[in-house]
XYZ file of C-alpha atoms in Angstrom:
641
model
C -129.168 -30.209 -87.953
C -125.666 -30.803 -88.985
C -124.147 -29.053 -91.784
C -122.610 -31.442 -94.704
C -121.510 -31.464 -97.901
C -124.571 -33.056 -100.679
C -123.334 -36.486 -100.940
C -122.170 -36.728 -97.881
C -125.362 -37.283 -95.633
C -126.107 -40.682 -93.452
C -129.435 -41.958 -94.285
C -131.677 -44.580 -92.660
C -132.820 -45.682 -96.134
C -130.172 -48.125 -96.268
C -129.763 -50.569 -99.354
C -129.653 -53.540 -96.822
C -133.022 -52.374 -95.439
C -134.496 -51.961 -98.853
C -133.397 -55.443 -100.318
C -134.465 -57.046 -97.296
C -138.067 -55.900 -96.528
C -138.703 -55.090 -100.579
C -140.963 -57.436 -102.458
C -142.825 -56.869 -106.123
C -146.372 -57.093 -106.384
C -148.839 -57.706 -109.191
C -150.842 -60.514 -111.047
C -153.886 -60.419 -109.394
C -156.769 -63.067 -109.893
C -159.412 -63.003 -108.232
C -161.792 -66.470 -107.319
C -164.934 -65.943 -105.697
C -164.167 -65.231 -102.473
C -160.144 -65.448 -102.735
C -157.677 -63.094 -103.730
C -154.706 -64.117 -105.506
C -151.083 -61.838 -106.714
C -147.972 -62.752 -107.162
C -145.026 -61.546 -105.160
C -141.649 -61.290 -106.758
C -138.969 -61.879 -103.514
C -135.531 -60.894 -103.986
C -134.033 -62.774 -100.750
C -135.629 -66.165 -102.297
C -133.286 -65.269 -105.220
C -135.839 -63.695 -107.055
C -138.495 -66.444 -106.861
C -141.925 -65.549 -108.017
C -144.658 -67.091 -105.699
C -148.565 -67.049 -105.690
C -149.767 -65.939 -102.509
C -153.578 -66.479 -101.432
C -155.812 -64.276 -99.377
C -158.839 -65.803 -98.007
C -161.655 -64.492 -96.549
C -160.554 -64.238 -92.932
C -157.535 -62.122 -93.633
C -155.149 -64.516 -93.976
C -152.286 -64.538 -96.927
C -150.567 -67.582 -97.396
C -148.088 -68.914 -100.022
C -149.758 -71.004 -102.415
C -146.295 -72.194 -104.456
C -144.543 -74.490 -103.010
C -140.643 -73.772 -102.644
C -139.283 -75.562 -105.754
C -141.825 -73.931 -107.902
C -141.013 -70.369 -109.547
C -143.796 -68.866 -111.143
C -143.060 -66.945 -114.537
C -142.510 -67.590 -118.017
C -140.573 -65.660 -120.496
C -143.036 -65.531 -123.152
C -141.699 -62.580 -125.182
C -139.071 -62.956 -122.825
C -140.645 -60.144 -120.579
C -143.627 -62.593 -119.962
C -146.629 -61.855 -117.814
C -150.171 -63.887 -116.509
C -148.248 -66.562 -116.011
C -150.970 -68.046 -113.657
C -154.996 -68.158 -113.445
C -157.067 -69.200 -110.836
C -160.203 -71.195 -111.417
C -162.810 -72.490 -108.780
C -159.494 -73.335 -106.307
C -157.765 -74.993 -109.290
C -154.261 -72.670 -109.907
C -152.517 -72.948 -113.377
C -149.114 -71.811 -113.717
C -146.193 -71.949 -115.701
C -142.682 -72.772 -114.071
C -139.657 -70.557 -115.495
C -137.228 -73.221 -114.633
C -138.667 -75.772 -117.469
C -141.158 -73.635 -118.784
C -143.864 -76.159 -118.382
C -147.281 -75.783 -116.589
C -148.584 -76.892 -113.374
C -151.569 -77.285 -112.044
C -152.198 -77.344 -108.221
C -156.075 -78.281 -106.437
C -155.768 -76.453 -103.358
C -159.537 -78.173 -102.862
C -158.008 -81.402 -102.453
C -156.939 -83.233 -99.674
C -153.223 -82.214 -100.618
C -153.578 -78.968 -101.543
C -149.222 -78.589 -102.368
C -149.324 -81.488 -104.125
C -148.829 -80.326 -108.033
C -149.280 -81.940 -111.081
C -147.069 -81.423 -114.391
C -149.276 -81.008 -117.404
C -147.439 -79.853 -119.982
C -143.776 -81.719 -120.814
C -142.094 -80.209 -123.776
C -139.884 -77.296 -122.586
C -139.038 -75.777 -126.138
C -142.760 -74.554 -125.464
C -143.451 -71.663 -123.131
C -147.006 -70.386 -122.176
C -148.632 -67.121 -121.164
C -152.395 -65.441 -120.631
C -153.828 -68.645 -119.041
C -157.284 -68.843 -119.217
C -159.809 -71.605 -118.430
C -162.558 -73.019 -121.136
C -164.439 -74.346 -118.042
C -167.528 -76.055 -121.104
C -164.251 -78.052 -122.316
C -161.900 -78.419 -120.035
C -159.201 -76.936 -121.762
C -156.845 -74.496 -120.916
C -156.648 -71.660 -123.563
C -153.503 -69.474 -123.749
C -150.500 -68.055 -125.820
C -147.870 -70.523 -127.018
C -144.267 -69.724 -127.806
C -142.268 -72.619 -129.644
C -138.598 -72.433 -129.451
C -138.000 -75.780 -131.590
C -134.810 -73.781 -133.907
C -132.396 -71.505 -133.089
C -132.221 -70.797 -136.821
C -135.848 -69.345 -136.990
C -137.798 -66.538 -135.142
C -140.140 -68.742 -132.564
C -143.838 -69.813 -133.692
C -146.271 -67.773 -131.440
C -150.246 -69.253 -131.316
C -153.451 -69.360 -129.318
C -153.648 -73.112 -128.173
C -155.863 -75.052 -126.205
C -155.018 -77.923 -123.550
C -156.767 -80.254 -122.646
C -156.564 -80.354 -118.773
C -156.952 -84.418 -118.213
C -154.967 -85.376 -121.051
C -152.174 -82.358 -121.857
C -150.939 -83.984 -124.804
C -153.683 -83.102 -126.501
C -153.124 -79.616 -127.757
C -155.064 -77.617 -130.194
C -153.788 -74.599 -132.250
C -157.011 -72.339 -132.266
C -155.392 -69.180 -133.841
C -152.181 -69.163 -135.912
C -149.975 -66.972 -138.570
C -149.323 -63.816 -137.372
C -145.916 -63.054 -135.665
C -147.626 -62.351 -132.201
C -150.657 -63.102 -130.091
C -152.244 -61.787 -126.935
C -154.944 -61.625 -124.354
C -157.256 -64.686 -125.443
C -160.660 -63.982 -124.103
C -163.850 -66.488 -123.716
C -166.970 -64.904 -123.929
C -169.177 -65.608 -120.696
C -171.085 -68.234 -122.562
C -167.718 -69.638 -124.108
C -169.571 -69.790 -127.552
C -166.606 -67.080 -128.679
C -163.355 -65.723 -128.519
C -161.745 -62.681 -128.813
C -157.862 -62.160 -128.899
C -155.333 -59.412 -130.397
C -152.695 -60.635 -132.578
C -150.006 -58.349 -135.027
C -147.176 -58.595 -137.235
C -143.813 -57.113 -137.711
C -142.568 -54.465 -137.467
C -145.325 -53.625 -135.172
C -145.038 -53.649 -131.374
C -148.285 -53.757 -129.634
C -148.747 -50.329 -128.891
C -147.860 -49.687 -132.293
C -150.583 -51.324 -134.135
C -153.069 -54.615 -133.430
C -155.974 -56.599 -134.424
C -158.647 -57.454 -132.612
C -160.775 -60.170 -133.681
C -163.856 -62.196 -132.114
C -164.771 -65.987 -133.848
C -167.218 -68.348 -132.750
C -165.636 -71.797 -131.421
C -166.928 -74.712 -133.241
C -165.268 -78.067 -132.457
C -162.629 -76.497 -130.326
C -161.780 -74.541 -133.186
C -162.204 -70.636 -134.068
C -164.829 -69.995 -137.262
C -165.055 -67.428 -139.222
C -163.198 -64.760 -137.632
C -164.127 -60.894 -137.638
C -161.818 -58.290 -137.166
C -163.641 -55.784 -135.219
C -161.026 -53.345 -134.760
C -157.411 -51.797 -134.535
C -155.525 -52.262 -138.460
C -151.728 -51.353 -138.712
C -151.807 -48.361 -137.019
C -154.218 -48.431 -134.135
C -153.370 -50.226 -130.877
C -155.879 -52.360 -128.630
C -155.235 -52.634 -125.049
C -156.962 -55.501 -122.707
C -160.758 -56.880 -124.193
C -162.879 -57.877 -122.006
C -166.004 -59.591 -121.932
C -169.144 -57.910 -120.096
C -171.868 -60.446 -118.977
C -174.200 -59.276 -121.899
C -171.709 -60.001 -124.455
C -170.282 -56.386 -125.039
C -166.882 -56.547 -125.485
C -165.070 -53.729 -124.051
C -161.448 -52.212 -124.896
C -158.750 -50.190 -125.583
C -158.261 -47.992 -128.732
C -155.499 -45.324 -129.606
C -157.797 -44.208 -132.823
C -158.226 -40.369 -131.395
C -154.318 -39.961 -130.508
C -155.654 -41.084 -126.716
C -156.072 -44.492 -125.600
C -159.835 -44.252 -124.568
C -162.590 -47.152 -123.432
C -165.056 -48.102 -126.415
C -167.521 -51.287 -126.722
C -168.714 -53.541 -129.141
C -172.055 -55.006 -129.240
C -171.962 -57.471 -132.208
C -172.293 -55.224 -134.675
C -170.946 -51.494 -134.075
C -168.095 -50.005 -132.569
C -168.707 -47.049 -129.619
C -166.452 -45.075 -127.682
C -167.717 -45.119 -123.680
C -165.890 -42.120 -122.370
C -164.225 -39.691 -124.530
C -161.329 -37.445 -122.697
C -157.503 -36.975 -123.002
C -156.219 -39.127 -120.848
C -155.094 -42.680 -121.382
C -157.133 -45.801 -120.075
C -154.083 -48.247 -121.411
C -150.736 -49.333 -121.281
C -147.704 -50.070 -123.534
C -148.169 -54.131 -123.414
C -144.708 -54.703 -122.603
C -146.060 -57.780 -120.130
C -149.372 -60.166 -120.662
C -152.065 -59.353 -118.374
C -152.099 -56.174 -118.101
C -155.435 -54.578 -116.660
C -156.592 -50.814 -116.136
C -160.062 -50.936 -115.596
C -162.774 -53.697 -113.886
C -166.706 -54.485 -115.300
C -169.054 -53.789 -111.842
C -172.782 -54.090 -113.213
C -173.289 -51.488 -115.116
C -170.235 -49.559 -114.733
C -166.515 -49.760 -115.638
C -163.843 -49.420 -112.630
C -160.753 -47.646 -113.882
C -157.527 -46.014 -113.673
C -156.276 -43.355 -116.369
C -152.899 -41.028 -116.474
C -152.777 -37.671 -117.383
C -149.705 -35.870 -117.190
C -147.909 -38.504 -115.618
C -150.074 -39.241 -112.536
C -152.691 -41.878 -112.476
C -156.735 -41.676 -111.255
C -159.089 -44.064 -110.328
C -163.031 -43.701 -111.875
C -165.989 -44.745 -111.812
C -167.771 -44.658 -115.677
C -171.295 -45.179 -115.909
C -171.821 -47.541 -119.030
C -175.335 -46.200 -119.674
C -174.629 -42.305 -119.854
C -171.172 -42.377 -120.257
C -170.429 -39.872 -117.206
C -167.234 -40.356 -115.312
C -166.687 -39.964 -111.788
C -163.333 -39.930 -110.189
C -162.828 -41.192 -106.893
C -161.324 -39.399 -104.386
C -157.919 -42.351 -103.298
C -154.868 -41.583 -101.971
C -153.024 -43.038 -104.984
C -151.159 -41.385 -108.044
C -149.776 -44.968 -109.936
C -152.698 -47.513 -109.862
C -152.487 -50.800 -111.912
C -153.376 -54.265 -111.823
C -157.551 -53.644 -111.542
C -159.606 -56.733 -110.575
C -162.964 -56.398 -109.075
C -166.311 -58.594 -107.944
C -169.207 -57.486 -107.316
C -168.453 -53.900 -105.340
C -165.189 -55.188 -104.119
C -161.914 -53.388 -106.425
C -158.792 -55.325 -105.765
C -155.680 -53.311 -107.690
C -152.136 -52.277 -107.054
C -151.196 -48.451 -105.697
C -148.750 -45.814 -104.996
C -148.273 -42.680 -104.152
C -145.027 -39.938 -103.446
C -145.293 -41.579 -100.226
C -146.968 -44.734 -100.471
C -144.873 -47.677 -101.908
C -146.569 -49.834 -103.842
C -149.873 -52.168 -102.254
C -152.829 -54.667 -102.954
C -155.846 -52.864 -101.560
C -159.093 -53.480 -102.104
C -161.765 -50.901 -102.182
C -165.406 -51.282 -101.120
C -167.607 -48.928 -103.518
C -170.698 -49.522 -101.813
C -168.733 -47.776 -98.232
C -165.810 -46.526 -100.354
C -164.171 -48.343 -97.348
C -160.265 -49.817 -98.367
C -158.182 -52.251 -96.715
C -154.298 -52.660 -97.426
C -153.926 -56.875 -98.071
C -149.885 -56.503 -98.773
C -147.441 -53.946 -98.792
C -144.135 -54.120 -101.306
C -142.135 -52.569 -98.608
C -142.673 -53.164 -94.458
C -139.788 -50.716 -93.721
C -140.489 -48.363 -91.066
C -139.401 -44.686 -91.770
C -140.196 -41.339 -90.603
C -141.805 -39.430 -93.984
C -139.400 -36.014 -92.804
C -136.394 -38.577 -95.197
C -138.876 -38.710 -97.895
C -138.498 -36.213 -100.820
C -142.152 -35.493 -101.896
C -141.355 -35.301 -106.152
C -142.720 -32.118 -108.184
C -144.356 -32.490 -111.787
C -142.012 -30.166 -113.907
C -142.423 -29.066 -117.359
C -139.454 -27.895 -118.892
C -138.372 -26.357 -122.431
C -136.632 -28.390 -124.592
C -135.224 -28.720 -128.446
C -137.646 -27.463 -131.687
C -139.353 -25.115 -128.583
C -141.327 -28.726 -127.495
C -141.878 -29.435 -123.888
C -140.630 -32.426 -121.870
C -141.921 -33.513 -118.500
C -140.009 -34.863 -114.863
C -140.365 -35.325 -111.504
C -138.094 -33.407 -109.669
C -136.746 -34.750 -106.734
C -135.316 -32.415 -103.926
C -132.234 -33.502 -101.760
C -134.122 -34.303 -98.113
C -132.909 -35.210 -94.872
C -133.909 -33.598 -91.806
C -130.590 -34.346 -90.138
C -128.839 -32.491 -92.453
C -127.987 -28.963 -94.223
C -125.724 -28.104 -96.494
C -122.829 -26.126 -96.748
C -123.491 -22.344 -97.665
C -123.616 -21.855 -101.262
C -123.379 -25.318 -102.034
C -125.726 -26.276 -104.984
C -126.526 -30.382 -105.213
C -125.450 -33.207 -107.646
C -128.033 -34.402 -109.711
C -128.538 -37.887 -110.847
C -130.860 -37.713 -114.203
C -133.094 -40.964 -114.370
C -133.732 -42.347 -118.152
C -136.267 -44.755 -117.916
C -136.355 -47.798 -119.886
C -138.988 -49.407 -122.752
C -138.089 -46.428 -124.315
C -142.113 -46.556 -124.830
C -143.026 -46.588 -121.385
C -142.976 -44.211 -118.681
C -141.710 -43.616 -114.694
C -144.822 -42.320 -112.242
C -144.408 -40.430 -109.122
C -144.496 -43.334 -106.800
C -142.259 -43.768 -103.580
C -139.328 -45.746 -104.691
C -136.568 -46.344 -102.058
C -134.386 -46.634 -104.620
C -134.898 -42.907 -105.661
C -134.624 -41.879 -101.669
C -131.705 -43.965 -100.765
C -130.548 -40.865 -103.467
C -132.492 -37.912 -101.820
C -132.153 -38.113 -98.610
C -127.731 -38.548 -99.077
C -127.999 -35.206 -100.366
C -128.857 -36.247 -103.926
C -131.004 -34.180 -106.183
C -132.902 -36.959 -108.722
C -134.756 -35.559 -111.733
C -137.043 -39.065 -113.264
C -137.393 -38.159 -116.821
C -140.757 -38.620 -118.878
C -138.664 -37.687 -122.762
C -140.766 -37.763 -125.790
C -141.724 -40.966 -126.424
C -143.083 -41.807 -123.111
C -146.449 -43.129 -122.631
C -149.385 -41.261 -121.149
C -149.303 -37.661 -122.831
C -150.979 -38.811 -126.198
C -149.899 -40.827 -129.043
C -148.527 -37.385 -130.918
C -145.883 -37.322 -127.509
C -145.134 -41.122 -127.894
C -144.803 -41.212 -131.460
C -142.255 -37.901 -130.806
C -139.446 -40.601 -130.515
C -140.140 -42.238 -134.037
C -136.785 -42.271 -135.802
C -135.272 -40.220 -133.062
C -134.470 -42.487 -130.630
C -131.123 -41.468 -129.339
C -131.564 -37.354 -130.500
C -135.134 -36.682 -128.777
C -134.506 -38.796 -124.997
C -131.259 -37.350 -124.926
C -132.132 -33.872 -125.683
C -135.236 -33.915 -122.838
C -133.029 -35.467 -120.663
C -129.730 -32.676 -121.322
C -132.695 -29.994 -121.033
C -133.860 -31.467 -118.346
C -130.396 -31.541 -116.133
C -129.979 -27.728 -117.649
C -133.475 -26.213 -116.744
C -132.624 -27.454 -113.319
C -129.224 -25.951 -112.771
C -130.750 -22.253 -114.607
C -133.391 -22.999 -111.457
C -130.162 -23.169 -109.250
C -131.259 -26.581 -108.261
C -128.608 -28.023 -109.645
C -124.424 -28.200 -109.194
C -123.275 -28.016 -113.066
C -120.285 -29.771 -112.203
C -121.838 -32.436 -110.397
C -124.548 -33.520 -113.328
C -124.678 -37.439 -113.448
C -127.415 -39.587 -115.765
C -128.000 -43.291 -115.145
C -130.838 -45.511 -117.021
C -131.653 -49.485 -117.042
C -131.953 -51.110 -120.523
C -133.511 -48.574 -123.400
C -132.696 -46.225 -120.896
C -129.312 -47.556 -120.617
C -128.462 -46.667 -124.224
C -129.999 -42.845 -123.704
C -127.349 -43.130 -120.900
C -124.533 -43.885 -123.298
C -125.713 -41.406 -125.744
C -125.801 -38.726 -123.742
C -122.356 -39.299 -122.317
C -120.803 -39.641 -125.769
C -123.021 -37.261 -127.843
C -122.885 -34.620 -125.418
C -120.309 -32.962 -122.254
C -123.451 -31.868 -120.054
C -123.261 -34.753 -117.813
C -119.696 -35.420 -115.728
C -120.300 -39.043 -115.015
C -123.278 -41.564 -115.423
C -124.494 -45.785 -114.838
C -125.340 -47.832 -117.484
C -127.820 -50.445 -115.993
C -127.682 -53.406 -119.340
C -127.562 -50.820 -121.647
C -126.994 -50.935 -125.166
C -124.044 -49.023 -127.008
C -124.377 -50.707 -130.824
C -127.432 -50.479 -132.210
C -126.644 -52.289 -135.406
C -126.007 -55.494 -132.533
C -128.787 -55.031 -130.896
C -131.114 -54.772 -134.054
C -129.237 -58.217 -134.977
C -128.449 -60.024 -131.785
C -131.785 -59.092 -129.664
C -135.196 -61.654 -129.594
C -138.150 -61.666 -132.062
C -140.580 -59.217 -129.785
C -137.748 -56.578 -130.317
C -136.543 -57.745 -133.713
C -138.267 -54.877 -135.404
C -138.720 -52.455 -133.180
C -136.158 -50.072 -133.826
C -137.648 -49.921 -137.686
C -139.596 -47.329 -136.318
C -137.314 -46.043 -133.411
C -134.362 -45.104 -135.735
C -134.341 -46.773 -139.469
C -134.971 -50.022 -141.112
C -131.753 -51.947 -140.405
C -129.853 -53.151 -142.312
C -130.971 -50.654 -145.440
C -129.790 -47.801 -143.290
C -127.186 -49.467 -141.489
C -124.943 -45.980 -141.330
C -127.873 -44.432 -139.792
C -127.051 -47.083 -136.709
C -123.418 -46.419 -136.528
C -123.973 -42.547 -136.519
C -126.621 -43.378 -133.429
C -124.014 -45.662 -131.354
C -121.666 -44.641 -128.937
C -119.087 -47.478 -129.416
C -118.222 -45.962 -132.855
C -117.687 -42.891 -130.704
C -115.744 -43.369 -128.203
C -113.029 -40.880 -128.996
C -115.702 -38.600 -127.956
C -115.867 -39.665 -124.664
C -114.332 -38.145 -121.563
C -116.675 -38.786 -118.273
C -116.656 -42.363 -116.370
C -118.959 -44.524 -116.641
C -120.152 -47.459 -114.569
C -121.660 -50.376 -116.371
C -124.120 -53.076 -113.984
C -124.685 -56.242 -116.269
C -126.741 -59.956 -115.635
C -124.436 -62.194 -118.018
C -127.468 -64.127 -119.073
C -129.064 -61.116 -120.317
C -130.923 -62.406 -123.787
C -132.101 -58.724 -124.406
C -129.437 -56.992 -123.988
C -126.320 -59.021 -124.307
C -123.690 -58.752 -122.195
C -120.962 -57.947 -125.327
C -122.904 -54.338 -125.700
C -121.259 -53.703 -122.366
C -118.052 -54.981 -122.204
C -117.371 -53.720 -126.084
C -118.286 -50.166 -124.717
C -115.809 -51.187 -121.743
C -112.478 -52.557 -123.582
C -112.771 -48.936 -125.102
C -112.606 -46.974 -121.775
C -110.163 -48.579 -120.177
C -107.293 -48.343 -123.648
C -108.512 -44.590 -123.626
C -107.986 -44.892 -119.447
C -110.799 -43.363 -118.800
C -112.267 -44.568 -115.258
C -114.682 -46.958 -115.611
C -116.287 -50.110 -113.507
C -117.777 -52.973 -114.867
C -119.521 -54.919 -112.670
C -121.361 -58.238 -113.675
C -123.461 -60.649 -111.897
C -123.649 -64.240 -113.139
C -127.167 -65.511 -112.759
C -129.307 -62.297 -113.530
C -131.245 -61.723 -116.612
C -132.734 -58.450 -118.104
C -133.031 -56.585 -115.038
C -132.013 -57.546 -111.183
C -134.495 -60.005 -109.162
C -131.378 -61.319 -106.562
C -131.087 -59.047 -103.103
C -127.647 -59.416 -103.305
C -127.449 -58.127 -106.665
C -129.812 -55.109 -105.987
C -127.840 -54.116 -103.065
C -124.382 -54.083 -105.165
C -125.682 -52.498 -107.656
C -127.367 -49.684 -105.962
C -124.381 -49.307 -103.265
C -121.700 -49.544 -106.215
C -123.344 -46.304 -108.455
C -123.007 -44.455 -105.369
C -119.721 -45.373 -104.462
C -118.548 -44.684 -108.145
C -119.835 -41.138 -107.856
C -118.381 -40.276 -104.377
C -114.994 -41.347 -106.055
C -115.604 -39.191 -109.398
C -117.458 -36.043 -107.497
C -115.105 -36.779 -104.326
C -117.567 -36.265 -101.575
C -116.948 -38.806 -98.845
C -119.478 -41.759 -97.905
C -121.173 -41.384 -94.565
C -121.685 -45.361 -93.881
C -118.813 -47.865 -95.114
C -119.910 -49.550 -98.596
C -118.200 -52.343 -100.479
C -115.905 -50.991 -103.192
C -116.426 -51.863 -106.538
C -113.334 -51.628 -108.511
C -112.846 -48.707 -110.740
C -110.048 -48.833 -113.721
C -108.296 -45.804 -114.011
């Protein structure tokens, strides 16, 4: 072992390797004896592309090069593709129109336009296979002077010019679901200045005519969130409800409302995306995943008795559940396992690996296995991390030497990081790096009292768990104090700022698209968003001094640490001004500080390129600020001093 400085170490977990052999999986459909998922490819630019895997092992691309299948339905979009009887439906983010592809036919690329009019984007495909009509969410962009009409439509698959608005009048719809018989419908919709976790409906009406009758709201209300119905064969509809403080399983049988397994733990997710699944209907029994604590399990729940049984899989972040018959197809991950499709036999308990996000081969001794931490932070609460420890077996530091530690805000802010391998996070680790991935109040998956934690906080609680955090960590002697650095992506962006301006704990820090005015992004952001900081800070613009007091850009006289800002310029969530406002400051105070911006990128990096320069250029802006040198040569990025 060579001794080194932390910072300083030469790694194998290179950001070429990681951009090159990374993928992102998810989106699975299964059709009878087919497996579908979608596999986001940053060295095709980013390209989204439905990949097929038939019954004699093979996986082949289904979309055909030109094709790019997503849809920015709430602008984060999701199910933006179904699969029925070899028929695949998919929108196109390019025009924002849908396809539809036979891969029975003779010509199985050949695909067919169906819908034309691209002020109209579509999500949560579904197929009414009695009427030959697609049913799904609609988006209309027809003004740029009004919010955007959201509905439930139906399309007729031969003639696509006939569409049918089936459920309409609320600001937003989700998750459309046919009963098996197709004689009903279930669906979630909610208004502002709800988000979905916040509060939904969900309703069931019978479809007469094409069109919904009589519809009964059979649970959820203002403050109760529904996650994912689903349809059983016998007409139960299963689901998701907050209405303990835990997002638990209950059913509904036409008439009453029962919970199926009672525990706390959540079953659901924050429905930042469409399609979201955590649990599978196998006979009589309910396949699913639940977190607590941070770290994911997979179950087996007996419908009839209500007993749960956890499975004993190698995973701790597991998403994505499909299943038929005994076969569970889902997404997993472990410390060491980047994320895969597997499926899982439950009849042999058998599992097969069908894709891999990552083919890189490296020894495990580079990977930094993360601990669960709880830690003590402001109004005596607790917060919760993963702690990452700096690991290379190549390397060992110099005596006395204590590590720099990069605090990770993660973004939403209502969501929450897991403890599953990210090369990202190790490219960190094993350069001598300690990383500390920070689950503040307001993450999901400790309760709805946690979550709710953040409610008109936003800006005091994150960046107090995250300070506390960064300071339990150096008490620990885990930790260089001089060497503290925080970097977050969107939401987690601003916590970023915040920190760095509000407070003098951290000596440097990364704003991935990160907001610095509230009061602009309250005005300037799309109509998902438009109302969610209400509840995250005030109700803008009656309390519009509450959002100056929150925003670092009104603050900059405050500041004194550089900061590195990473910005898509056709970022419609976070605009790209929220950056280079925050920037103009910085460099008349001459503080150091990079911008770097990348043309073609939206909320959040697809391109290799641009995931390698980003990555590369944090790292080279904190071997300039802590002034450790770099052990492999990386591209500048240019640093005003």
């Amino acid at each position: 072992m060579q001794l080194a400085p932390f910072g300083s170490w030469k790694s194998p977990i290179t950001a070429d390797a990681i951009v090159a052999d990374s993928i992102g999986l998810g989106s699975i459909v299964i059709d009878g004896a087919d497996i579908y998922w979608l596999e986001s490819r940053p060295q095709e630019a980013g390209r989204s592309v439905i990949v097929r895997r038939t019954s004699d092992g093979k996986n082949t691309d289904v979309t055909p090069p030109e094709y790019n299948v997503r849809n920015r339905v709430h602008e984060y979009g999701g199910a933006a593709y179904t699969v029925v009887d070899g028929c695949v439906y998919f929108s196109n983010i390019s025009d924002n129109c849908l396809y539809v592809q036979d891969l029975r036919s003779e010509q199985p690329q050949q695909v067919r336009q169906l819908t034309h009019d691209k002020k109209k984007r579509y999500a949560d495909l579904s197929v009414d296979t009695l009427r030959h009509r697609l049913i799904c969410v609609q988006e209309e962009h027809d003004s740029a002077d009004f919010e955007p009409l959201n509905t439930i439509v139906s399309i007729d698959i031969a003639k696509p010019d006939d569409i049918q608005v089936m459920a309409g009048g609320c600001d937003f719809y989700a998750a459309p679901r046919l009963s098996p018989d197709g004689s009903r419908l279930a669906w979630l919709s909610w208004n502002h200045p709800n988000l979905p976790w916040d509060g939904t409906n969900l309703q069931v009406a019978n479809i007469v005519n094409g069109y919904l009758a009589a519809p009964s709201l059979i649970a959820g209300g203002a403050n109760q969130a529904i996650f994912q119905p689903q349809w059983a064969g016998d007409d139960t509809l299963y689901f998701v409800s907050d209405r303990t403080g835990w997002g638990n399983l209950y059913c509904w049988q036409g008439s009453t409302v029962k919970p199926v397994h009672e525990l706390e733990a959540e079953f659901g997710l924050p429905q930042w995306v469409f399609g979201m699944s955590t649990y599978a209907l196998v006979g009589n029994r309910i396949v699913c995943t639940y977190t607590q604590r941070g770290v994911w399990h997979l179950a087996l729940i007996n419908t009839l008795s209500g007993h749960l049984t956890r499975l004993n899989v190698p995973y701790t972040d597991i998403s994505n559940v499909r299943a038929a018959g005994n076969l569970v197809v889902c997404c997993a991950a472990s410390a060491t396992h980047a994320n895969e499709i597997i499926t899982i036999d439950l009849l042999t308990e058998s599992r097969e690996i069908l894709q891999r996000s990552n083919r890189l081969k490296i020894d495990p001794r580079y990977f930094s296995i993360p601990e669960s931490i709880e830690f003590p932070t402001t109004d005596g609460n607790t917060a919760f991390a993963f702690y990452y420890p700096p690991t290379n077996p190549d390397y060992q530091p110099l005596l006395g030497e204590k590590p720099p530690l990069l605090v990770k805000s993660h973004g939403g802010p209502t969501a929450a990081t897991s403890n599953q391998l990210s090369l990202k996070t190790q490219y960190w680790t094993s350069r001598g790096f300690a990383v500390v991935d920070v689950n503040y109040g307001g993450s999901t998956g400790y309760g709805k009292a946690y979550q709710h934690r953040l409610d008109g906080k936003w800006g005091i609680v994150d960046v107090d768990d995250c300070t506390n955090a960064a300071l339990y960590l150096v008490r620990q002697g885990l930790a260089d104090a001089n060497r503290l650095a925080i970097s977050g992506g969107s939401a987690g962006g601003y916590t970023t700022l915040a920190a760095l301006t509000f407070g003098d704990t951290f000596k440097a820090g990364a704003s991935y698209y990160g907001v610095s005015d509230l009061a602009s992004l309250a005005k300037d952001t799309h109509k998902f968003e438009s109302r969610y900081l209400d509840r995250l800070v005030a109700p803008y613009p009656a309390q519009a001094d509450l959002y100056q007091a929150r925003s670092p850009l009104y603050f900059t006289d405050r500041l004194s640490c550089p900061i590195a800002f990473f910005q898509g310029l056709e970022d419609k969530v976070v605009p790209p001004n929220q950056a280079e406002m925050m920037v103009a400051v910085l460099k008349a105070k001459q503080i150091p500080v990079a911008y770097v911006t990348f043309p073609t990128e939206q909320h959040g990096f697809r391109q290799a390129e641009n995931i390698k320069r980003a990555l590369t250029g944090e790292f080279y802006f904190y071997a300039q600020i802590f002034g450790f040198e770099l052990a492999e040569e990386i591209e500048p990025i240019q640093i005003d001093r």
